XYZ file of C-alpha atoms in Angstrom:
784
model
C 0.000 0.000 0.000
C 1.420 3.385 -0.969
C 2.122 5.747 1.882
C 2.607 9.456 1.882
C 5.191 11.503 3.700
C 3.703 13.993 6.108
C 5.314 17.097 7.530
C 4.414 17.191 11.207
C 5.215 20.870 11.555
C 1.881 21.682 9.952
C -1.225 22.347 11.929
C -2.838 19.270 13.408
C -6.058 17.951 11.860
C -7.914 19.069 14.948
C -6.771 22.642 14.310
C -7.538 22.478 10.586
C -11.091 21.493 11.503
C -11.628 23.400 14.779
C -13.643 21.616 17.425
C -16.776 23.259 18.775
C -16.506 25.180 21.993
C -16.480 22.867 25.011
C -20.187 22.872 25.712
C -22.201 19.885 26.867
C -22.029 17.033 24.372
C -25.517 16.006 23.298
C -26.161 12.327 22.570
C -26.670 11.802 18.844
C -29.236 9.521 17.273
C -28.141 5.986 16.432
C -27.328 5.071 12.839
C -26.119 7.737 10.423
C -25.085 10.873 12.287
C -24.129 9.141 15.535
C -21.102 10.314 17.537
C -17.912 8.274 17.041
C -15.762 7.742 20.130
C -12.272 6.338 19.540
C -10.276 4.736 22.356
C -7.200 2.494 22.398
C -8.407 -0.700 24.026
C -11.332 -2.971 23.087
C -11.982 -3.513 26.793
C -12.221 0.215 27.375
C -14.450 0.532 24.305
C -16.846 -2.039 25.726
C -17.007 -0.320 29.130
C -17.422 3.199 27.745
C -19.967 2.035 25.177
C -22.272 0.853 27.962
C -21.984 4.209 29.727
C -22.735 6.290 26.639
C -25.585 4.225 25.237
C -26.933 3.763 21.720
C -26.240 7.313 20.543
C -22.516 6.613 20.359
C -20.360 4.282 18.289
C -17.225 3.345 20.272
C -14.225 1.947 18.384
C -10.716 0.900 19.472
C -7.381 1.510 17.733
C -5.679 -1.298 19.720
C -2.597 0.844 20.269
C -0.695 2.822 17.660
C -1.912 2.842 14.058
C 0.962 4.737 12.475
C 4.699 4.737 13.097
C 8.040 5.209 11.379
C 8.799 2.497 8.779
C 10.701 -0.557 9.974
C 13.130 -0.975 7.063
C 14.326 2.595 6.583
C 15.281 5.561 8.711
C 11.997 7.313 7.983
C 13.346 10.722 9.057
C 14.394 13.427 6.594
C 17.199 15.064 8.558
C 17.775 17.713 5.869
C 14.147 18.884 5.981
C 13.815 19.678 9.651
C 13.738 16.027 10.800
C 10.493 15.477 8.924
C 9.161 12.006 9.813
C 7.653 9.589 7.347
C 4.743 7.788 8.964
C 3.302 4.564 7.608
C 0.469 2.316 8.749
C 1.774 -0.365 11.086
C 1.657 -3.869 9.663
C -1.604 -5.528 10.684
C -3.416 -2.225 11.313
C -4.691 -1.536 7.770
C -8.098 -3.108 8.459
C -8.461 -1.289 11.799
C -7.720 2.029 10.127
C -10.149 1.274 7.286
C -12.898 0.471 9.816
C -12.290 3.770 11.615
C -12.411 5.728 8.353
C -15.673 4.053 7.415
C -17.203 4.824 10.815
C -15.972 8.428 10.619
C -17.791 9.027 7.311
C -21.129 8.370 8.999
C -20.333 10.238 12.203
C -21.795 13.597 13.160
C -19.013 14.222 15.662
C -15.766 12.492 16.547
C -14.384 12.162 20.073
C -10.737 11.091 20.372
C -10.545 9.415 23.782
C -7.163 7.675 23.691
C -5.094 7.504 26.900
C -4.345 10.846 28.616
C -0.567 10.851 28.077
C 1.971 11.617 25.339
C 1.502 8.289 23.578
C -2.284 8.616 23.736
C -2.089 12.172 22.410
C 0.072 11.019 19.493
C -2.351 8.203 18.671
C -5.246 10.680 18.692
C -3.275 13.005 16.406
C -2.550 10.219 13.907
C -6.159 9.037 13.961
C -7.438 12.568 13.362
C -5.027 12.960 10.453
C -6.074 9.689 8.813
C -9.837 9.954 9.236
C -10.144 13.719 8.611
C -13.701 14.183 7.330
C -14.403 17.812 8.156
C -16.770 16.952 11.011
C -16.165 18.486 14.444
C -13.374 16.564 16.158
C -12.891 16.714 19.919
C -10.294 15.412 22.369
C -11.565 13.958 25.645
C -9.510 12.695 28.571
C -10.718 9.880 30.818
C -8.736 10.010 34.053
C -10.843 7.116 35.300
C -13.293 4.821 33.561
C -16.407 5.297 35.674
C -19.839 6.425 34.529
C -19.651 9.844 36.184
C -16.081 10.519 35.017
C -16.784 9.475 31.433
C -19.964 11.549 31.150
C -18.240 14.570 32.724
C -15.345 14.313 30.256
C -17.754 14.050 27.316
C -19.503 17.236 28.467
C -16.203 19.172 28.467
C -14.235 18.163 25.355
C -11.091 19.969 24.252
C -8.595 19.796 21.415
C -5.484 17.760 20.707
C -2.510 19.095 22.661
C 0.021 19.800 19.922
C 2.785 20.202 22.487
C 2.321 16.660 23.802
C 2.314 15.361 20.236
C 5.567 17.180 19.526
C 7.184 15.825 22.701
C 6.228 12.264 21.760
C 7.357 12.797 18.188
C 10.719 14.159 19.314
C 11.251 11.148 21.583
C 10.334 8.710 18.819
C 12.659 10.358 16.297
C 15.494 10.510 18.837
C 15.124 6.808 19.501
C 15.016 6.070 15.771
C 18.133 8.136 15.005
C 20.130 6.408 17.721
C 18.888 2.910 16.929
C 19.188 3.223 13.164
C 22.599 4.917 13.131
C 24.308 3.160 16.060
C 23.001 -0.408 15.692
C 25.024 -1.144 12.491
C 28.168 -0.705 14.578
C 27.040 -3.653 16.691
C 26.282 -5.664 13.547
C 29.814 -5.200 12.262
C 31.563 -5.753 15.586
C 29.455 -8.519 17.182
C 26.698 -9.935 14.939
C 23.777 -8.930 12.772
C 20.428 -8.222 14.396
C 21.601 -6.492 17.570
C 20.241 -3.074 18.430
C 21.184 -0.101 20.569
C 18.509 1.937 22.325
C 18.957 5.502 23.493
C 17.579 4.875 26.983
C 17.978 1.095 27.214
C 21.732 1.341 26.657
C 22.062 3.744 29.590
C 20.073 1.338 31.777
C 22.347 -1.475 30.570
C 25.316 0.705 31.477
C 24.084 0.928 35.077
C 23.839 -2.869 35.292
C 27.255 -3.478 33.727
C 28.981 -0.846 35.868
C 27.437 -2.381 38.982
C 28.721 -5.798 37.877
C 32.225 -4.353 37.436
C 32.033 -2.861 40.935
C 31.123 -6.276 42.313
C 33.955 -8.033 40.449
C 36.503 -5.450 41.498
C 35.366 -5.365 45.114
C 37.894 -6.514 47.704
C 36.214 -7.544 50.963
C 37.647 -6.177 54.176
C 37.521 -8.162 57.403
C 35.989 -6.600 60.477
C 34.665 -7.864 63.820
C 31.831 -6.911 66.120
C 31.235 -7.770 69.756
C 27.745 -8.484 71.131
C 26.723 -9.106 74.711
C 23.619 -11.204 75.400
C 22.072 -9.545 78.467
C 19.067 -10.361 80.636
C 16.908 -8.570 83.170
C 13.953 -10.104 84.982
C 14.077 -13.105 82.640
C 13.896 -11.003 79.434
C 16.919 -11.129 77.155
C 18.236 -8.436 74.846
C 21.436 -7.725 72.957
C 23.921 -4.894 73.498
C 26.625 -4.220 70.928
C 30.012 -2.577 71.221
C 29.362 1.005 70.042
C 32.538 2.922 70.924
C 36.153 2.340 71.902
C 37.840 5.326 73.553
C 34.983 7.505 72.333
C 35.306 6.485 68.682
C 33.655 3.993 66.364
C 35.182 0.520 66.878
C 37.910 -0.493 64.429
C 38.265 -4.225 64.996
C 40.002 -5.697 61.955
C 41.197 -9.031 63.355
C 40.015 -11.728 65.705
C 42.750 -10.704 68.112
C 41.303 -7.183 68.296
C 37.853 -8.583 69.094
C 39.166 -11.096 71.627
C 41.006 -8.312 73.418
C 37.697 -6.471 73.922
C 35.960 -9.623 75.154
C 38.755 -10.345 77.638
C 38.722 -6.742 78.873
C 34.981 -6.616 79.639
C 34.317 -10.239 80.608
C 34.572 -9.583 84.335
C 33.259 -5.992 84.268
C 29.684 -5.587 85.570
C 27.188 -4.221 83.012
C 25.595 -1.308 84.870
C 23.241 1.023 83.005
C 24.931 4.404 82.590
C 22.287 6.077 80.481
C 18.686 5.463 79.428
C 17.124 7.539 76.681
C 13.468 7.190 75.796
C 11.590 8.894 73.011
C 8.627 8.397 70.788
C 8.965 7.962 67.065
C 6.095 8.557 64.692
C 6.270 6.785 61.341
C 4.106 8.355 58.659
C 2.433 6.352 55.907
C 3.764 6.594 52.371
C 2.057 8.611 49.662
C -0.402 6.964 47.264
C 1.226 5.175 44.363
C 2.829 6.731 41.315
C 3.697 4.503 38.359
C 7.239 4.112 39.650
C 6.399 3.343 43.282
C 3.654 0.931 42.188
C 6.152 -1.048 40.127
C 8.681 -1.023 42.968
C 6.216 -2.147 45.622
C 4.588 -4.796 43.399
C 8.061 -6.216 42.748
C 8.873 -6.345 46.479
C 5.549 -7.556 47.873
C 4.006 -9.504 44.986
C 7.126 -10.536 43.011
C 5.577 -8.945 39.910
C 7.693 -7.777 36.996
C 7.053 -4.234 35.792
C 5.267 -5.534 32.714
C 3.067 -7.844 34.788
C 2.207 -4.953 37.108
C 1.288 -2.615 34.260
C -0.795 -5.274 32.511
C -2.918 -5.844 35.633
C -3.137 -2.083 36.251
C -4.285 -1.521 32.664
C -7.100 -4.047 33.191
C -8.180 -2.382 36.413
C -8.174 1.062 34.792
C -10.039 0.052 31.632
C -12.923 -1.585 33.435
C -13.992 -4.842 35.046
C -17.473 -6.279 35.345
C -18.139 -6.190 39.083
C -21.628 -7.580 39.378
C -24.552 -5.185 39.895
C -22.355 -2.176 39.115
C -21.580 -3.623 35.684
C -18.307 -2.817 33.914
C -16.405 -0.029 35.640
C -12.835 1.158 36.034
C -11.511 0.221 39.455
C -8.469 2.513 39.559
C -7.489 5.896 38.129
C -5.059 6.254 35.222
C -1.990 4.147 35.973
C 0.689 6.227 34.202
C 1.394 9.147 36.502
C 4.242 10.732 38.420
C 2.050 12.742 40.791
C 1.061 12.062 44.415
C -1.795 14.568 44.187
C -5.287 13.266 45.045
C -8.680 14.926 44.545
C -10.486 16.380 47.532
C -13.490 14.114 46.898
C -11.317 10.972 46.990
C -9.619 12.089 50.206
C -13.005 12.819 51.791
C -14.244 9.346 50.847
C -11.170 7.719 52.333
C -11.503 9.702 55.564
C -15.165 8.748 55.853
C -14.261 5.056 55.468
C -11.434 5.317 58.028
C -13.696 7.001 60.567
C -16.488 4.459 60.177
C -14.402 1.275 59.978
C -11.356 1.994 62.150
C -12.520 4.675 64.552
C -11.542 8.197 65.525
C -8.011 7.344 66.795
C -7.010 6.404 63.260
C -8.384 9.531 61.583
C -6.128 12.636 61.385
C -7.716 15.966 62.278
C -7.086 17.288 58.748
C -6.557 15.542 55.412
C -2.965 14.418 54.767
C -1.399 16.212 51.795
C 1.611 14.765 50.015
C 4.173 16.548 47.887
C 6.758 15.224 45.443
C 10.366 14.983 46.585
C 12.632 17.989 46.173
C 14.558 16.482 43.261
C 11.618 14.777 41.575
C 10.680 15.835 38.033
C 6.895 15.776 38.157
C 4.534 16.684 35.337
C 1.521 16.422 37.669
C -0.861 15.853 34.770
C -2.817 13.128 36.558
C -3.723 12.139 40.077
C -1.878 9.449 41.981
C -3.017 5.875 41.368
C -5.995 5.215 43.625
C -9.306 3.321 43.688
C -12.054 5.091 41.756
C -14.454 4.232 44.592
C -12.855 3.596 47.955
C -16.047 1.967 49.261
C -15.403 -0.858 46.783
C -13.236 -2.931 49.117
C -10.905 -5.602 47.680
C -12.810 -8.462 49.250
C -16.038 -7.177 47.657
C -14.661 -7.518 44.110
C -12.305 -10.457 44.527
C -14.647 -12.954 42.895
C -14.789 -10.838 39.738
C -11.022 -10.478 39.295
C -8.140 -12.636 38.134
C -5.564 -13.347 40.896
C -3.069 -10.759 39.582
C -5.791 -8.137 39.232
C -7.074 -8.752 42.750
C -3.653 -8.671 44.390
C -2.732 -5.431 42.649
C -6.085 -3.800 43.404
C -5.724 -4.804 47.044
C -2.234 -3.258 47.116
C -3.472 0.013 45.559
C -6.569 0.188 47.774
C -4.643 -0.464 50.987
C -1.871 1.980 50.130
C -4.311 4.760 49.272
C -6.522 4.374 52.337
C -3.464 3.950 54.587
C -2.079 7.240 53.245
C -4.877 9.061 55.101
C -4.462 7.136 58.386
C -2.640 8.410 61.479
C 1.101 7.609 61.813
C 2.244 4.535 63.719
C 3.818 5.385 67.086
C 6.771 3.571 68.664
C 8.398 3.894 72.083
C 12.118 3.892 71.376
C 14.592 2.998 74.143
C 18.362 3.410 73.970
C 20.371 1.932 76.850
C 24.119 2.452 77.286
C 26.661 0.606 79.424
C 29.819 2.656 80.026
C 32.607 0.172 80.815
C 35.525 2.603 80.795
C 37.236 2.391 77.423
C 34.306 0.464 75.993
C 30.716 1.603 75.479
C 28.002 -0.957 74.766
C 24.605 0.124 73.483
C 21.209 -1.572 73.085
C 18.354 -0.129 71.049
C 14.789 -1.397 71.124
C 11.299 -0.350 70.204
C 7.719 -1.174 71.112
C 4.744 -0.256 68.939
C 2.203 1.558 71.095
C -0.160 2.507 68.260
C -0.294 0.649 64.960
C -1.745 3.591 62.997
C -1.582 3.005 59.236
C -0.089 -0.463 59.833
C -3.626 -1.593 60.547
C -3.957 -1.499 56.760
C -0.554 -1.512 55.167
C 3.160 -2.211 55.682
C 5.705 -1.395 53.000
C 7.840 -4.072 51.397
C 11.563 -4.030 52.033
C 14.506 -5.664 50.319
C 17.532 -7.009 52.204
C 19.856 -4.145 51.315
C 17.364 -1.583 52.597
C 18.176 -2.594 56.182
C 15.944 -2.853 59.232
C 13.181 -0.454 60.149
C 12.050 0.744 63.538
C 9.376 -1.948 63.559
C 12.073 -4.657 63.339
C 13.796 -3.744 66.609
C 13.210 -6.082 69.555
C 11.861 -4.614 72.815
C 14.156 -3.918 75.777
C 13.040 -4.696 79.348
C 12.354 -1.727 81.663
C 15.701 -0.374 82.860
C 16.847 2.645 84.835
C 20.215 4.282 85.333
C 22.242 2.273 87.865
C 20.520 -1.051 87.127
C 22.837 -4.014 86.742
C 21.997 -6.642 84.139
C 23.051 -10.242 83.821
C 25.552 -10.934 81.051
C 25.020 -14.449 79.764
C 27.445 -14.386 76.874
C 29.860 -12.039 75.089
C 30.469 -13.090 71.512
C 32.919 -11.789 68.928
C 31.615 -12.128 65.357
C 33.589 -12.050 62.124
C 32.222 -10.095 59.144
C 33.395 -8.987 55.736
C 32.395 -5.854 53.917
C 30.084 -6.679 51.035
C 29.976 -5.330 47.489
C 26.999 -3.263 46.364
C 24.040 -5.553 45.608
C 22.978 -6.331 42.070
C 19.891 -4.478 40.989
C 16.503 -6.042 41.484
C 13.617 -4.810 39.365
C 12.444 -2.628 42.257
C 15.865 -1.088 42.922
C 16.550 -0.566 39.198
C 13.256 1.278 38.748
C 14.076 3.384 41.800
C 17.512 4.219 40.391
C 16.161 5.081 36.944
C 13.686 7.443 38.564
C 16.338 8.999 40.816
C 18.661 9.640 37.881
C 15.887 10.889 35.602
C 16.412 8.195 32.950
C 13.274 7.537 30.905
C 9.769 8.145 32.189
C 7.815 6.026 34.691
C 5.548 4.798 31.897
C 8.571 3.396 30.022
C 10.395 1.601 32.855
C 8.747 -1.778 32.260
C 9.456 -1.535 28.510
C 13.112 -0.626 29.152
C 13.658 -3.606 31.444
C 11.726 -6.051 29.262
C 13.707 -4.969 26.196
C 17.043 -5.648 27.899
C 15.868 -9.152 28.788
C 14.323 -9.815 25.361
C 17.575 -8.854 23.620
C 19.445 -11.176 26.015
C 21.626 -8.340 27.267
C 20.700 -9.321 30.823
C 19.418 -12.378 32.614
C 17.492 -12.624 35.861
C 18.537 -15.022 38.597
C 16.995 -15.021 42.055
C 15.195 -11.796 41.076
C 18.490 -9.976 40.405
C 19.853 -8.665 37.095
C 23.071 -10.110 35.705
C 24.467 -8.631 32.474
C 25.278 -11.338 29.940
C 28.543 -11.539 28.017
C 26.662 -10.135 25.033
C 25.269 -7.285 27.123
C 28.711 -6.381 28.439
C 30.168 -6.305 24.932
C 27.299 -4.105 23.687
C 27.822 -1.719 26.612
C 31.583 -1.629 26.064
C 31.241 -0.710 22.399
C 28.372 1.763 22.684
C 29.574 3.595 25.778
C 33.185 3.463 24.639
C 32.436 5.150 21.317
C 29.535 7.377 22.394
C 30.313 8.330 26.000
C 28.447 11.629 25.696
C 25.312 10.075 24.193
C 24.903 7.014 26.430
C 25.506 9.064 29.515
C 23.310 9.362 32.610
C 23.464 13.161 32.776
C 22.898 13.606 29.044
C 19.931 11.217 29.026
C 18.418 12.931 32.065
C 18.887 16.359 30.471
C 17.198 15.065 27.330
C 14.150 14.062 29.392
C 14.058 17.598 30.784
C 14.146 19.010 27.273
C 11.276 16.754 26.187
C 9.316 18.009 29.176
C 10.044 21.586 28.056
C 8.748 20.694 24.580
C 5.508 19.512 26.189
C 5.336 22.743 28.164
C 5.764 24.768 24.964
C 9.043 26.298 26.140
C 11.231 24.572 23.537
C 10.771 23.567 19.891
C 10.957 19.852 19.114
C 13.140 20.383 16.047
C 15.605 22.414 18.120
C 15.994 19.463 20.501
C 16.776 17.164 17.584
C 19.210 19.613 15.999
C 21.144 20.044 19.256
C 21.396 16.261 19.573
C 22.123 15.270 16.000
C 25.192 17.433 15.341
C 27.455 15.928 18.054
C 25.967 12.479 17.394
C 26.906 12.477 13.698
C 30.360 13.792 14.588
C 30.851 10.865 16.973
C 29.603 8.444 14.314
C 32.048 9.797 11.744
C 34.950 9.372 14.176
C 34.386 5.614 14.603
C 37.216 3.519 13.113
C 35.414 0.246 12.466
C 38.529 -1.879 11.916
C 40.119 -0.656 15.125
C 36.821 -1.083 16.980
C 36.338 -4.688 15.819
C 39.932 -5.532 16.596
C 39.688 -4.040 20.084
C 36.346 -5.740 20.783
C 37.875 -9.124 19.983
C 41.248 -8.616 21.613
C 43.395 -8.160 18.524
C 45.164 -5.134 17.079
C 44.964 -3.597 13.627
C 48.767 -4.006 13.375
C 48.464 -7.747 13.973
C 45.894 -8.019 11.194
C 48.177 -6.111 8.816
C 51.105 -8.443 9.592
C 49.129 -11.687 9.264
C 49.272 -13.663 6.037
C 46.986 -16.347 4.663
C 48.400 -19.780 5.602
C 47.071 -21.238 2.349
C 48.239 -18.773 -0.305
C 50.345 -16.183 1.500
C 48.093 -13.237 0.604
C 47.219 -10.478 3.130
C 44.400 -10.975 5.597
C 41.503 -8.539 5.929
C 38.715 -8.008 8.445
C 35.212 -8.844 7.218
C 31.746 -8.859 8.770
C 29.203 -11.585 8.153
C 25.881 -12.770 9.433
C 27.434 -14.219 12.555
C 29.794 -11.341 13.243
C 33.315 -10.288 12.178
C 35.943 -12.697 10.903
C 39.329 -12.689 9.207
C 39.569 -13.821 5.614
C 42.089 -13.980 2.822
C 41.812 -11.032 0.424
C 41.308 -13.629 -2.322
C 38.458 -15.300 -0.430
C 35.741 -16.603 -2.789
C 38.044 -16.004 -5.745
C 40.991 -18.376 -5.560
C 41.244 -19.028 -1.794
C 38.775 -20.238 0.821
C 40.643 -19.371 4.038
C 38.593 -17.808 6.851
C 39.214 -17.497 10.570
C 36.498 -16.819 13.131
C 37.056 -14.148 15.766
C 34.691 -15.787 18.198
C 36.025 -16.898 21.537
C 36.641 -20.552 22.226
C 33.458 -22.500 22.609
C 32.264 -23.461 26.039
C 33.344 -26.940 27.203
C 30.887 -29.800 26.786
C 28.495 -30.329 29.692
C 27.274 -33.825 30.676
C 23.541 -34.613 30.767
C 21.261 -37.527 31.639
C 19.991 -37.712 28.045
C 20.570 -40.816 25.914
C 21.316 -40.777 22.197
C 18.268 -41.739 20.147
C 20.498 -43.565 17.632
C 22.898 -45.607 19.795
C 21.681 -45.066 23.368
C 25.045 -43.577 24.436
C 25.215 -40.623 26.858
C 24.793 -37.167 25.345
C 26.491 -33.875 26.214
C 25.549 -30.247 25.661
C 27.719 -28.652 22.989
C 27.797 -25.075 21.728
C 27.557 -24.402 18.003
C 27.025 -21.349 15.840
C 23.263 -21.544 16.510
C 23.677 -22.015 20.252
C 23.564 -25.062 22.494
C 22.480 -28.540 21.376
C 22.684 -32.183 22.475
C 25.307 -34.384 20.826
C 26.294 -38.026 21.200
C 29.522 -38.656 23.139
C 30.652 -41.304 20.602
C 30.984 -38.769 17.756
C 32.249 -39.257 15.015
C 31.221 -42.923 15.211
C 27.648 -41.772 15.946
C 26.491 -38.413 14.659
C 23.322 -38.228 16.716
C 22.321 -34.662 17.626
C 19.100 -33.009 18.704
C 17.861 -29.793 20.208
C 17.679 -29.263 23.960
C 14.061 -29.781 25.122
C 12.286 -26.767 26.609
C 10.592 -28.863 29.280
C 7.195 -28.253 27.639
C 5.147 -31.183 26.389
C 3.914 -31.263 22.799
C 0.224 -30.248 22.772
C -0.485 -32.530 19.814
C 0.959 -35.919 20.805
C 1.363 -35.217 24.563
C 4.426 -37.536 24.545
C 7.346 -35.574 23.140
C 8.930 -32.366 24.400
C 9.145 -29.177 22.386
C 12.578 -27.999 21.266
C 14.067 -25.306 19.063
C 14.783 -26.313 15.479
C 15.908 -24.456 12.358
C 14.931 -24.315 8.745
C 17.488 -24.844 5.967
C 17.984 -21.084 5.893
C 18.692 -20.933 9.626
C 15.371 -19.481 10.819
C 14.272 -20.721 14.239
C 11.035 -22.513 14.918
C 9.875 -24.862 17.656
C 8.589 -28.375 17.170
C 8.098 -31.797 18.729
C 11.271 -33.845 19.273
C 9.361 -36.908 17.977
C 9.343 -35.555 14.418
C 8.510 -37.091 11.922
C 6.192 -39.198 14.094
C 4.642 -35.913 15.293
C 4.665 -32.857 13.037
C 3.648 -30.144 15.528
C 5.529 -26.869 15.024
C 5.186 -23.145 15.714
C 7.145 -20.030 14.728
C 6.592 -18.399 18.143
C 8.714 -19.439 21.105
C 6.819 -21.531 23.692
C 7.242 -20.552 27.335
C 6.438 -22.621 30.423
C 3.434 -20.587 31.538
C 0.091 -21.997 32.570
C -2.987 -21.202 30.496
C -5.628 -19.600 32.765
C -8.380 -21.130 30.615
C -7.479 -24.846 30.322
C -4.491 -25.228 32.661
C -2.074 -26.472 29.973
C 1.548 -25.604 30.727
C 2.882 -24.082 27.521
C 2.006 -20.820 25.767
C 3.353 -19.129 22.647
C 5.192 -15.871 23.302
C 4.680 -13.168 20.691
C 5.506 -9.473 20.570
C 4.391 -7.097 17.836
C 3.507 -3.436 17.421
C 0.054 -4.438 16.199
C -1.008 -6.616 19.154
C 1.537 -5.843 21.856
C 3.020 -8.703 23.881
C 0.712 -11.713 23.994
C 0.590 -15.310 25.188
C -1.460 -17.912 23.302
C -2.150 -21.354 24.752
C -0.603 -24.118 22.658
C -3.541 -26.363 23.507
C -6.778 -24.347 23.488
C -5.492 -21.182 21.703
C -6.742 -18.912 24.514
C -4.950 -15.553 24.155
C -3.994 -13.080 26.863
C -2.338 -9.660 26.433
C 0.612 -8.885 28.698
C 1.555 -5.502 27.248
C -0.353 -3.002 25.202
C 0.910 -2.174 21.688
C 1.975 1.289 22.805
C 4.269 -0.227 25.440
C 5.887 -2.468 22.833
C 6.315 0.511 20.513
C 8.400 2.196 23.209
C 10.759 -0.758 23.509
């Protein structure tokens, strides 16, 4: 299908056909002349359609309809970075249906998500279906009947500034990916890609891994005394030696302390008591929701956002029918409406009593260094009276657990602080000062509803301290044991998903709505792997980071990336032109690209020098050797290769040693080992070359057709991967999409096809019953 190039600096379609003044929207008659409402999600379309009634025709775009082309740059740098937009593969029919509906519409309401991506989708839709009829932009902050009807009564216009900010981000990402990725193809292998933001996130992970490898543990010792008073035990630790922090580096140092205080009576020299009030945390933002869901529910960012999307778009909750259960889930604000706060306070007063209700509503503000757009409220329940247990039977397990987390956090944010009695007891033993610290909760406050998750490296909180028995100055306690303990300083911990999201937010890398896409992309490209819920950069990821950061230190830089986010925010505010942002970026970027010496880069990446290549001669014909790049990466070849000589030499590192397995060869019944070939790992017979039996490594997923064999990766004659039954040709089951060991919620079969596309987003389809679930919306995948 022919596509046309469009200059985005022109007026938007909404401005070319001005919308009516924002007066109350009147329901139109059904049939010809009805009002067309366009949203992103079919689920949202269904919910909103029931609210609006028969006078409205509600259609869904299912994510983005238009984007830059996949096989060309699609940006005319010489003409003001003019983008070339084309219809995304698989969206032609959707777009045709919208155009057809628009021809019969009296009015058009663009009701895509209230963020930059949603604004861009609305802009593209308006451009493609331009019919001259009044076109409005409406924003649904929550999908409830009252909110939807109120938004329809006060329509506005497309925000050109948001569109420009999204467009600038998309073009930036395309310029970096399209111009920088070929460097990876020539130095490592074809098909790799470099992302503007993802590479900086990868840099954080790789630099942390280098810190861990280079860390040299230091030995230190502590001394603890197990004390008792009136039958209650507690622990006092050595706090000072000669008025300073203890410096015990050897066992001898610690033993000297033990010997010095063993016979000294432990008499209380000081008792300090105080109350500590611990305030509840603010309602969730996108970032804090992802962090807390990772800690408390073990959810990935993508899993969290998928469940949140469902809750926002609308669930059928019995008599209330389909309704959105939470407000818009992509937000960086902790602001909450007065009505929502009043509802929460009413619930707290009626269910938990006056002691739990503050005298005035609790107001939260963003941190001092936080970059907040404040376009939307914090994430909260749309109706706080809809308790989690009331809707549990209508929700999937993930949806319920996330709704419960959001509901509890929001209500708890308006509850009184928890109060603790803190006690600090000191024992002055001359040169040595021992100290014990304890706490007792005297009022649970917001803990009646909610307690934050905590990872190991975040340390202990006040609520984790053990109580200390009543003591007064001059009291002598029994010392049952004095123990020296050896410790070693530890390296910084590897990032978990929660701590990585927190760090990205702190550094200003990306936006909260893109964190899950950033992390998922790193895993999908196999730049990182996750073990025990911690990120480990792979060898491939480290090589990508080394090349990209080494050659573009100013581009893949934390400060530069953060500053770029600030500039995009200024574009959205109307304080900066989007083309100016691109111009300021592109000049130094192209200069850095031009300075790349590919031969030197390849040689350095693979541990050889350009001088060594120049000196080397072909062992077959004596001709010079040159560096070449092929499908599987760079290699050395004779200059007469493919003419009169066939000498080539791979630059790949030595293959991994064979690994034994319990598998038996299907040809001779001998043991098999795991070998590594150019296509990855495979099983091979140990009697090779006498027996040439090989087969793919099973995925641990049973074939849905024969139920007997396992599924394994296979390849076509041209090297393209597919997955099929190991019993072939007895069983001919195969699929192009990689199966993953996930359980189908419909039939319970363990094994679903994993697929990611801009048209459908990230989906899972059951291998057995073909039930499909969506894990990520198309717009999230488009960001990756």
